[in-house]
Coordinates of C-alpha atoms and ligand atoms in Angstrom, one line a residue:
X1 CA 71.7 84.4 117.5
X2 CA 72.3 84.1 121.4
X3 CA 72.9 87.3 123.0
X4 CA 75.4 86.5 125.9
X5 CA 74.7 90.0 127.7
X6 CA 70.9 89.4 128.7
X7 CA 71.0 85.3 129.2
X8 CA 73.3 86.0 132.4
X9 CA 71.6 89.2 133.5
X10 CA 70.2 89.6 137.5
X11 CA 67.0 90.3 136.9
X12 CA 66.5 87.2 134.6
X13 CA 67.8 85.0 137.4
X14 CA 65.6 86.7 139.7
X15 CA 62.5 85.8 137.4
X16 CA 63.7 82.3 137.2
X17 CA 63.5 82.0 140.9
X18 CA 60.5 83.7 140.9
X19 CA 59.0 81.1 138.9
X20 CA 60.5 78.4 140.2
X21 CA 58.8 79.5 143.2
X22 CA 55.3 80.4 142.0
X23 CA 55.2 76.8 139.6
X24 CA 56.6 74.6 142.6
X25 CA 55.1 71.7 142.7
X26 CA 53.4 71.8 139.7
X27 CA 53.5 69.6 136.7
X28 CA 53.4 69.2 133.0
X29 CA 51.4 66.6 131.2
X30 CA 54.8 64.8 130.4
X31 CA 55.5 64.1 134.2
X32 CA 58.5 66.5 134.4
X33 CA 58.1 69.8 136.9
X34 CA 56.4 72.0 135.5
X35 CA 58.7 75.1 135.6
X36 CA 60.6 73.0 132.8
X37 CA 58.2 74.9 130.4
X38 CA 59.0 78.9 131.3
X39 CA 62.8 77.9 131.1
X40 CA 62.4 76.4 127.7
X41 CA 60.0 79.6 126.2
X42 CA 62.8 81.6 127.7
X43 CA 66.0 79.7 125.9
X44 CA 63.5 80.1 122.7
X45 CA 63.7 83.9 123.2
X46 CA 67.1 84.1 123.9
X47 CA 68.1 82.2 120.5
X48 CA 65.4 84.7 119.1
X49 CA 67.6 87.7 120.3
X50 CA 64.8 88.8 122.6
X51 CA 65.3 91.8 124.5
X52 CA 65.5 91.6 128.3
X53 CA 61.8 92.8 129.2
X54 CA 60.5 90.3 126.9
X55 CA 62.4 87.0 128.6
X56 CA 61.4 88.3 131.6
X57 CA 57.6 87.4 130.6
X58 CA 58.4 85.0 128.8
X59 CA 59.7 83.2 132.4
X60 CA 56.8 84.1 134.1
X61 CA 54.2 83.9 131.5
X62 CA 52.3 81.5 133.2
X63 CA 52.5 82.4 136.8
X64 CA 49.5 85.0 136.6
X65 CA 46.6 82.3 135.4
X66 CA 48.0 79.3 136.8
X67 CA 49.5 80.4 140.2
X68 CA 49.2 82.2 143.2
X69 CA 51.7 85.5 141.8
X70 CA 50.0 88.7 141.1
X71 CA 50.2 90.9 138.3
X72 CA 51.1 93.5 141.1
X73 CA 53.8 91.2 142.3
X74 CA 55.1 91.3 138.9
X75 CA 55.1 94.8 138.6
X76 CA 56.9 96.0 141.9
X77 CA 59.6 93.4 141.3
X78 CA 60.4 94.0 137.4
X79 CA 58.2 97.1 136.3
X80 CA 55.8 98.3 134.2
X81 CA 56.3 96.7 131.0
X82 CA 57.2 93.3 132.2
X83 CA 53.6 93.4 133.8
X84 CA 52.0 94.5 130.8
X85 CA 53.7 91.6 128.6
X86 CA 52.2 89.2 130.9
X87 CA 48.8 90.2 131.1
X88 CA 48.9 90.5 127.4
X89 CA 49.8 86.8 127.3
X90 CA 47.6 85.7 130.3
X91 CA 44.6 87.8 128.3
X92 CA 45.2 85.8 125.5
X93 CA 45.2 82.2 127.1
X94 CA 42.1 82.7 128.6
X95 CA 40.5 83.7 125.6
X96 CA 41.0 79.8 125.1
X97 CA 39.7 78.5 128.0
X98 CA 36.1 77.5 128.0
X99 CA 36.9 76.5 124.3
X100 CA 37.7 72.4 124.9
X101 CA 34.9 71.0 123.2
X102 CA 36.7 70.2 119.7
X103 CA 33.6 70.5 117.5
X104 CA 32.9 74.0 118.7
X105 CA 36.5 74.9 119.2
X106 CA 37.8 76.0 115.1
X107 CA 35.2 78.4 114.9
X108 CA 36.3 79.9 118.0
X109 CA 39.4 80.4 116.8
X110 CA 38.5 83.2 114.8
X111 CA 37.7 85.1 118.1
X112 CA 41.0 84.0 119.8
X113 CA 42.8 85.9 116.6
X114 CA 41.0 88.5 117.6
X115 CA 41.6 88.7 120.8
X116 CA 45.7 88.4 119.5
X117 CA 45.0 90.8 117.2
X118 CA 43.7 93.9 119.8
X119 CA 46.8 92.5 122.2
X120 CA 48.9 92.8 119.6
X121 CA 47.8 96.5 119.0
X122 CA 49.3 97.4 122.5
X123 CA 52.8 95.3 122.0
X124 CA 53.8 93.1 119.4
X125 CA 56.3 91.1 122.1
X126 CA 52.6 90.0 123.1
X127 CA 53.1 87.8 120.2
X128 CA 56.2 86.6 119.6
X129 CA 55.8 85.1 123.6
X130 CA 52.5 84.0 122.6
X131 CA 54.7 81.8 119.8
X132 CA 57.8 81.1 121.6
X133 CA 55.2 79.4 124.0
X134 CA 53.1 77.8 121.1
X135 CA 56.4 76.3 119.9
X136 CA 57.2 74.7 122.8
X137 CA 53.8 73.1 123.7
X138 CA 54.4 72.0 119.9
X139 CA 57.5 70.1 120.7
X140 CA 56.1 68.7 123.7
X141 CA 52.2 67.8 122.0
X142 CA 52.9 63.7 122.2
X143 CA 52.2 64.0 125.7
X144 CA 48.5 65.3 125.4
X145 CA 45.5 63.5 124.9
X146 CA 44.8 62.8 120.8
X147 CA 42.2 65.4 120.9
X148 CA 43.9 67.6 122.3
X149 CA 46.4 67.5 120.1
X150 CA 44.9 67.7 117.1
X151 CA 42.8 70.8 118.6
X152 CA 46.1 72.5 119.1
X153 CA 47.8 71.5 115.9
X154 CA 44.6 72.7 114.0
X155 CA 45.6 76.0 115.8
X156 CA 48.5 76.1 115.1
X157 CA 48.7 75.3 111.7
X158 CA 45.6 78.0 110.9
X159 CA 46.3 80.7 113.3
X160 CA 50.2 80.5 114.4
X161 CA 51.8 79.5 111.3
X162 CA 50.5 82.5 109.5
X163 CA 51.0 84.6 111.8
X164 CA 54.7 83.6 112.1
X165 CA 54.8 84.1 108.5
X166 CA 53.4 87.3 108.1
X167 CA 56.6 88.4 110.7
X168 CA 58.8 87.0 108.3
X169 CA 60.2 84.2 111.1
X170 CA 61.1 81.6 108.6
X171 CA 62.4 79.1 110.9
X172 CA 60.1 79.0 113.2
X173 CA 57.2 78.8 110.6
X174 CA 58.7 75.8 109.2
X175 CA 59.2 74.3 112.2
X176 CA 55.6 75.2 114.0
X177 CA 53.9 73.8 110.2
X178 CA 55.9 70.9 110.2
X179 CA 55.4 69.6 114.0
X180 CA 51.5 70.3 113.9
X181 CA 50.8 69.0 110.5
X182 CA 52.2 65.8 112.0
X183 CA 49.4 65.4 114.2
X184 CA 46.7 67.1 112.0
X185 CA 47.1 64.6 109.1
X186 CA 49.9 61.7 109.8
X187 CA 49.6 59.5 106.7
X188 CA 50.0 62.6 104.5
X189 CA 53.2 63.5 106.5
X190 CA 55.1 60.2 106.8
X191 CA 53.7 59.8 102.6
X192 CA 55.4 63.6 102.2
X193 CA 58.4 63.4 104.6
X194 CA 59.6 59.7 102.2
X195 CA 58.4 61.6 99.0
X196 CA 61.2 64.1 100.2
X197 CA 64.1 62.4 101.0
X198 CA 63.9 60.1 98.1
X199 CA 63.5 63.3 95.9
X200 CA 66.7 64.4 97.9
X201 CA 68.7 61.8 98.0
X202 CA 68.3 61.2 93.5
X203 CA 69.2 65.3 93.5
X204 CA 72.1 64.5 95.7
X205 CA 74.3 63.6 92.8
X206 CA 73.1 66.8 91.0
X207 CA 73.5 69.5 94.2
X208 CA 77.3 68.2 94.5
X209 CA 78.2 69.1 90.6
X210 CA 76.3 72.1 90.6
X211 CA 77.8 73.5 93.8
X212 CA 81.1 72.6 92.4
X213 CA 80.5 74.2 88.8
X214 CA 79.0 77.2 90.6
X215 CA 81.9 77.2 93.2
X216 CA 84.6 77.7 91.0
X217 CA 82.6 80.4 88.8
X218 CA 82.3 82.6 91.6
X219 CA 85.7 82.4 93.0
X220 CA 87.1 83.0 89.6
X221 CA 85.1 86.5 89.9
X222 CA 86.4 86.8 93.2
X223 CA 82.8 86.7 94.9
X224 CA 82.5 86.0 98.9
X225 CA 80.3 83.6 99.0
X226 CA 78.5 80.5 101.1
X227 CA 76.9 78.0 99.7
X228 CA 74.2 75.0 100.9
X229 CA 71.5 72.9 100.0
X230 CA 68.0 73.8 101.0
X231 CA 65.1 71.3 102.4
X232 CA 62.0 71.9 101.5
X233 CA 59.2 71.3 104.6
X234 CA 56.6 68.9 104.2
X235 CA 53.7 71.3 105.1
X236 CA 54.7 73.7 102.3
X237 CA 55.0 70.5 99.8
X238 CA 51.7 69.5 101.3
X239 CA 50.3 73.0 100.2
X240 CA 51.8 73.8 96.8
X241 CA 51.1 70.2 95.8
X242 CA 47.1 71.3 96.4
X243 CA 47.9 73.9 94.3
X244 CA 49.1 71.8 91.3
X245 CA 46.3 69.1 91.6
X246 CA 48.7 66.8 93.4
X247 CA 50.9 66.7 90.3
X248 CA 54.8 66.5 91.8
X249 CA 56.2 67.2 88.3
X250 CA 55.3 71.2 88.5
X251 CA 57.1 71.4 91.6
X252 CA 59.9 73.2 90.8
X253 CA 61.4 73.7 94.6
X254 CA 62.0 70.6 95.5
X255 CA 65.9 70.7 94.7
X256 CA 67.1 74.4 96.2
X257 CA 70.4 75.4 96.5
X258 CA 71.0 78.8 98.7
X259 CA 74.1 81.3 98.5
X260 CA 74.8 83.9 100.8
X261 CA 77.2 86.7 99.7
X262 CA 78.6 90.1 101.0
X263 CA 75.8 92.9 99.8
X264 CA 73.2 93.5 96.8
X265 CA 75.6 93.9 93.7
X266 CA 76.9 90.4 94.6
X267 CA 73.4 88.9 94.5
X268 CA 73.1 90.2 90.9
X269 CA 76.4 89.6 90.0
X270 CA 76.0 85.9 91.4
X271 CA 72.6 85.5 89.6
X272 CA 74.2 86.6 86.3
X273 CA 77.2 84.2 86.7
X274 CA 74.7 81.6 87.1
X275 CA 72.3 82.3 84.2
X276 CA 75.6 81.8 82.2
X277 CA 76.2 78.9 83.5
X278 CA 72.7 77.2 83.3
X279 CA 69.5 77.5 81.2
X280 CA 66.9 79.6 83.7
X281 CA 63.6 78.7 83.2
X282 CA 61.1 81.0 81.5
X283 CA 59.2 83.2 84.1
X284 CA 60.5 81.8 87.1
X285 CA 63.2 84.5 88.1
X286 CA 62.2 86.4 91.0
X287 CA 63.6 89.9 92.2
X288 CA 62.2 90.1 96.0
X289 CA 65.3 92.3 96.3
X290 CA 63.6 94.8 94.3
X291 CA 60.3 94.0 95.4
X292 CA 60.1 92.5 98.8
X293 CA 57.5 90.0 99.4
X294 CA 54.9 91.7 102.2
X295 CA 56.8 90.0 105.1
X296 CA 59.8 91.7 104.2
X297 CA 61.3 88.5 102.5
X298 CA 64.3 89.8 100.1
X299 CA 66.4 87.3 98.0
X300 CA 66.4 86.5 94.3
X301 CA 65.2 83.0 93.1
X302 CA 65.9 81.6 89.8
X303 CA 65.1 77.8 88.6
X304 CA 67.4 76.8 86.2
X305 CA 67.9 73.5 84.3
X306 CA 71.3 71.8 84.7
X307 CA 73.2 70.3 81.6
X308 CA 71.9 66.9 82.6
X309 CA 68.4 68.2 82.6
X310 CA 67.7 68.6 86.4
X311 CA 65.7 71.5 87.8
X312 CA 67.4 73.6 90.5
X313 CA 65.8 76.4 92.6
X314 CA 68.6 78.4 93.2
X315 CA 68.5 81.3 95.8
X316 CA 70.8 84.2 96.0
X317 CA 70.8 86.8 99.6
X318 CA 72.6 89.3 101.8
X319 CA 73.5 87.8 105.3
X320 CA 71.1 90.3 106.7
X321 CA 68.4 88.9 103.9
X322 CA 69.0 85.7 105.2
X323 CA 68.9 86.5 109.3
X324 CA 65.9 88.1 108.5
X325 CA 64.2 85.6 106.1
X326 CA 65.3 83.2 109.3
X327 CA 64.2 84.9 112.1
X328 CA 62.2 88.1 110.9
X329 CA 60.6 90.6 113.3
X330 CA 63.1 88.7 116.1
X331 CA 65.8 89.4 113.8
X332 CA 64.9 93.4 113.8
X333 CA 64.7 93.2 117.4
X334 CA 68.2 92.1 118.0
X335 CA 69.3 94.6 115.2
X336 CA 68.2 97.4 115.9
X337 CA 67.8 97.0 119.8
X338 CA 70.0 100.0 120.4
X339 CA 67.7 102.4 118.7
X340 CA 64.8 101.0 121.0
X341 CA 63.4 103.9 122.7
X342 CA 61.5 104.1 126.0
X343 CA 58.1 104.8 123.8
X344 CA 58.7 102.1 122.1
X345 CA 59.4 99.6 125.1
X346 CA 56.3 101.0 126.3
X347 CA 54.5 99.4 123.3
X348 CA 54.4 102.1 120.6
X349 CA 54.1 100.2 117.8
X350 CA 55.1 103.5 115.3
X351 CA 58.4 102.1 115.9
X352 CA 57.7 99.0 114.5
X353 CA 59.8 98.4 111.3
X354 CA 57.9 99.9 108.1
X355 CA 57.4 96.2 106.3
X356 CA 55.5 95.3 109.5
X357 CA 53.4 98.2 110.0
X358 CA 50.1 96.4 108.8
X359 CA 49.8 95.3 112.5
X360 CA 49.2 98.6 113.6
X361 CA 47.2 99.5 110.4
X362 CA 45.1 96.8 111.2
X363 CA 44.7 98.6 115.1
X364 CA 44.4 101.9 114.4
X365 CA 41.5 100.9 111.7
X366 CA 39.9 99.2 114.4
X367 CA 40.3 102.2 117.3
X368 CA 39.2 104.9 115.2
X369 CA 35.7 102.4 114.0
X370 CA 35.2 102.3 117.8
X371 CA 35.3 106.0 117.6
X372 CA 33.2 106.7 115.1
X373 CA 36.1 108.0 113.1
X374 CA 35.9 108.0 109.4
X375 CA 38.8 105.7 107.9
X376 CA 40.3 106.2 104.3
X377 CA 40.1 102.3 103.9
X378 CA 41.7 102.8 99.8
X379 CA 44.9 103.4 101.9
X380 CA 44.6 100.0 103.8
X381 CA 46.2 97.2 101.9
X382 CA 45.9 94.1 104.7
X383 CA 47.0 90.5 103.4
X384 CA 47.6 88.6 106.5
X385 CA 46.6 85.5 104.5
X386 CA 46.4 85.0 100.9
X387 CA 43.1 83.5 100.6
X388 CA 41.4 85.4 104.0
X389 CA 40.1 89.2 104.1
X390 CA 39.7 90.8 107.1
X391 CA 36.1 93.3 107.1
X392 CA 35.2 95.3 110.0
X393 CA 31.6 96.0 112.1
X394 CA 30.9 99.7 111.7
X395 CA 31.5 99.2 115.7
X396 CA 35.4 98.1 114.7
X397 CA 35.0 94.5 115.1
X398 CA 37.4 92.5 112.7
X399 CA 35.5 89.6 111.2
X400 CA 37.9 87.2 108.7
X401 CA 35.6 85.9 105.7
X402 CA 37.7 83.6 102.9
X403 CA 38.3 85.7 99.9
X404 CA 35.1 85.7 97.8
X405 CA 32.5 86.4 100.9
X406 CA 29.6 88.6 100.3
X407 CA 27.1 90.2 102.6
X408 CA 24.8 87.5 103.0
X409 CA 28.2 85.4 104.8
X410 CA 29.2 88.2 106.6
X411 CA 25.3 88.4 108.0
X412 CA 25.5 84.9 108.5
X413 CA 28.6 84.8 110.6
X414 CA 27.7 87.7 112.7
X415 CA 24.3 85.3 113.6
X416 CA 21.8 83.5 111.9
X417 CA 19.0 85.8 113.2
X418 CA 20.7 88.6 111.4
X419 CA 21.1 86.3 108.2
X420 CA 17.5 85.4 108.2
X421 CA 16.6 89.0 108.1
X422 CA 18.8 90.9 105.9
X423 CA 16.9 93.3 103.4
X424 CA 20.5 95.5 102.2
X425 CA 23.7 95.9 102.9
X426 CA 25.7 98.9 103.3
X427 CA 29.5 98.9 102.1
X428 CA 32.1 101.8 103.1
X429 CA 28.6 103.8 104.3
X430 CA 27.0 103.2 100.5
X431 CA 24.3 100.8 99.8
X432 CA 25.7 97.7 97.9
X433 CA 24.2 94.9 96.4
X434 CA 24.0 91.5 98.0
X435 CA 26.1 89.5 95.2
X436 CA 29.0 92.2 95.9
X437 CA 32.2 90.3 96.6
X438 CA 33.5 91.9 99.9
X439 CA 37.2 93.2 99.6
X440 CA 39.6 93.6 102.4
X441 CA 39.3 96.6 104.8
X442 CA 35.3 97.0 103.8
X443 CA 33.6 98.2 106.4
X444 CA 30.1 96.0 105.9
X445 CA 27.1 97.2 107.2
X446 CA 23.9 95.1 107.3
X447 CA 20.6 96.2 107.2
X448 CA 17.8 94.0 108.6
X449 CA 13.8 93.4 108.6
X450 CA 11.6 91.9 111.1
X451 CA 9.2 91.2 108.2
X452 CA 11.9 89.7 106.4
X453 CA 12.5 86.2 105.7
X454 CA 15.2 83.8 103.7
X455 CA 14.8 83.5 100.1
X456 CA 16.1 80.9 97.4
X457 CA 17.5 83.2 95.1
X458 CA 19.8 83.9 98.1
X459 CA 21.9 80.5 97.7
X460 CA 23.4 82.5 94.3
X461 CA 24.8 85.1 96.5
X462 CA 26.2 83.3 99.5
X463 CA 30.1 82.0 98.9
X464 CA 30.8 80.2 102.6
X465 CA 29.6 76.5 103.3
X466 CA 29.2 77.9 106.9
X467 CA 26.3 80.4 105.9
X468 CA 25.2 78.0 102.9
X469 CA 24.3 75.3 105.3
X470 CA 22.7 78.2 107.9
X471 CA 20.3 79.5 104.9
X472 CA 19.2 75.5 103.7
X473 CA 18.3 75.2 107.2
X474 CA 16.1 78.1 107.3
X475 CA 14.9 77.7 103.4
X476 CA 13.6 74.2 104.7
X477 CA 11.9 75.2 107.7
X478 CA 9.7 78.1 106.1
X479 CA 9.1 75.7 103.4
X480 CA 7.9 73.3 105.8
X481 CA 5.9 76.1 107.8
X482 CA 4.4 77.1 104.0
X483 CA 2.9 74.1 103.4
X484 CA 1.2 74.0 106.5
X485 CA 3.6 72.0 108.8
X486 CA 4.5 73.0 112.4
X487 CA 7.9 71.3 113.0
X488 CA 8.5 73.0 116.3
X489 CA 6.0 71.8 118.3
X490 CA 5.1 68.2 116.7
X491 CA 2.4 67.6 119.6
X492 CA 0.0 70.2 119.1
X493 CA -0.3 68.9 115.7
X494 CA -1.7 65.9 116.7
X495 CA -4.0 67.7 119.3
X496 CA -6.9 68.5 116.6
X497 CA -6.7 64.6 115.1
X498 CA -8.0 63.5 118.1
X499 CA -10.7 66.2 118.1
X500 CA -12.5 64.3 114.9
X501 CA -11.7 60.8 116.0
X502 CA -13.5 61.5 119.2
Ligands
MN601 MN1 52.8 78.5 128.6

């Protein structure tokens, strides 16, 4: 998906002098110079389809925090919004820094989303720099220290993946998963990676006969069609396989054929050609044509069982399903660059397209908290991740819990002091009850006591291990103070021993 017009334009080779100029001298942990990084996030957003603006800071996304080039510099030479990419991208590296230490560094990552999250609220390109860069310090981890790269990979696997998701960029999801999970966990991924191609290489036999039968029954109904074998990734086996207790006879993926045809009547038409060809498999026909999935996703999916008793995922799409499945929110860039109007290169996100308006849900929610704003919160339907929920502060601060939180996790996430002390908890502005399971959008509201202290009963009504181990810690401690033992300051307690010796 190269555009040619942009990759040639002037001002891109004026930013690619520019910072060749500002990164001179400099280099990467791999021993090459270091401006071989900027030139490799810009060829990612070129093949993304990237509009000009956005290559532009994708070049010289590092010269602002790692060289002597001003944001000012950046301005007079390529305007406004090239600046303002930048800084977005600059703000959200150094909400990193001061993060190395790797025990303290995951839980810090929920403040780095954050911080992505409120960059993202003034231009989503923010992001999908933020990921073309990700994706090439991905490819490039094996030159890092160990730690390093499994702090990054951890990231990435928890944070970027998602995210890359949730914008419906197939490929790169895939490819970010795959690369970090690697690193994360490398005896599960060589174990996975063999379990695959063996699994691959027994279908093989099967895919060929199929693709023939099915072939020859759509060119008999005169259907356009392409057709090709799909792989599945190792980090999505990885997960579905936690799913089924590790049981590798309920995937049903494994073996996935893909056919791309003209428009939606052939996708049905296809599907039904195929259903009358094969058995389909009871409940596992999905219409995401009908019903996108949240990302946007559209393509039908049926599993079907071969005459020789095989199990195929088969899945049926537009081209356009299929650019977008590949490259999502990139994909809607390139598409519909032309109706791109000057609000929206100025980062007015109403322009976004409608399946990806949760991002500036998600903002807006936030801003009008700050306000003081009341917020109809039935409207807001957020699922960034299946098994996260995203509550707010009443001040608009996003917090992510696991699905399943209640108050007392929230309270212990915002800080043990406030956890220690809660006597009530407020819920959309109503009082709620402690063992209230927190839904997304919930704008939580705890209510603390000086007097107050931890409580037993509360290990019922706590759902995180985070906040679990927080309240044993405290449970101990007053128990230890109860029965008449200071543990804070051991030495006084000996003081009065002495007294009766002597
Ligand atoms: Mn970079």
């Amino acid at each position: 998906m190269t555009k040619q017009t942009t990759s040639g334009s002037e001002r891109i080779e004026r930013a690619v002098e520019m910072a060749k100029k500002a990164h001179a001298g400099q280099s990467r942990k791999t021993g090459e110079p270091y401006i071989i990084h900027p030139l490799a996030v810009k060829k990612i957003l070129e093949e993304w389809g990237m509009d000009e603006d956005t290559i532009i800071a994708g070049i010289l996304h590092d010269t602002v925090e790692d060289t002597s080039l001003s944001l000012d510099d950046i301005k007079k030479e390529f305007g406004s919004s090239v600046a303002f990419l930048v800084d977005g991208v600059t703000k959200l590296s150094t909400a990193r820094n001061g993060m190395r230490d790797i025990d303290t560094y995951l839980p810090a990552t929920r403040d780095n989303f954050l911080r992505l999250m409120i960059a993202l609220g003034d231009d989503i390109r923010v992001l999908i720099i933020k990921l073309a860069d990700r994706l090439h310090n991905l490819r490039t981890l094996s030159a890092l220290p160990p730690e390093k790269q499994k702090k990054i990979a951890k990231e990435s696997l928890e944070v970027f993946a998602p995210l890359a998701d949730r914008l419906n960029m197939g490929l790169l999801r895939v490819e970010m998963a795959d690369l970090a999970f690697k690193y994360v966990d490398p005896k599960r991924f060589d174990e996975l990676k063999t379990l695959i191609e063996k699994y691959n290489k027994a279908a093989e036999k099967t895919l060929t006969k199929i693709k023939a039968e099915i072939s020859a029954a759509l060119k008999k109904e005169k259907i356009e069609f392409s057709i090709s074998g799909r792989v599945k990734s190792v980090y999505s086996l990885h997960k579905k396989l936690a799913k089924h207790n590790q049981n590798i006879n309920e995937i049903y993926d494994l073996t996935a054929l893909r056919i791309i045809v003209n428009d939606i009547t052939d996708c049905y038409l296809t599907l039904g050609i195929i259903h009358s060809l094969y058995m389909p498999m009871n409940g596992r026909i999905k219409d995401y044509i009908a019903m996108p999935k949240q990302n946007g996703y559209q393509s039908l999916h049926t599993t079907v069982i071969t005459k020789d008793k095989k199990i195929v995922e088969i899945q049926i799409r537009t081209k356009e399903m299929h650019e977008y499945a590949e490259h999502g929110l990139a994909a809607s860039f390139y598409y519909n660059e032309q109706k791109l109007t000057e609000n929206y290169k100025k980062g007015k996100i109403e322009h976004l397209p409608t399946n990806l308006l949760w991002i500036s849900e998600l903002q807006m929610t936030a801003a009008k908290l700050r306000e003081g704003k009341k917020v109809d919160l039935k409207k807001l339907k957020l699922n960034l991740f299946a098994d996260k929920i995203f509550v707010y502060t009443p001040k608009g601060d996003i917090i992510d819990l696991p699905a399943g939180a209640m108050p007392l996790d929230f309270a212990y996430r915002l800080h043990s002091e406030i956890g220690d002390h809660v006597v009530g908890v407020k819920i959309n502005g109503k009082m709620s009850n402690l063992n209230k399971k927190l839904e997304q959008g919930d704008v939580v509201e705890i209510l603390t006591s000086k007097n107050q202290t931890p409580k037993q009963t509360w290990l019922d009504k706590i759902f995180t291990p985070h906040a679990r181990a927080k309240l044993m810690r405290a449970l101990n401690i007053s128990a230890r103070t109860a029965a008449g033992e200071t543990i804070e300051r051991p030495k006084k307690k000996r003081k009065p021993r002495k007294d009766t010796n002597s």
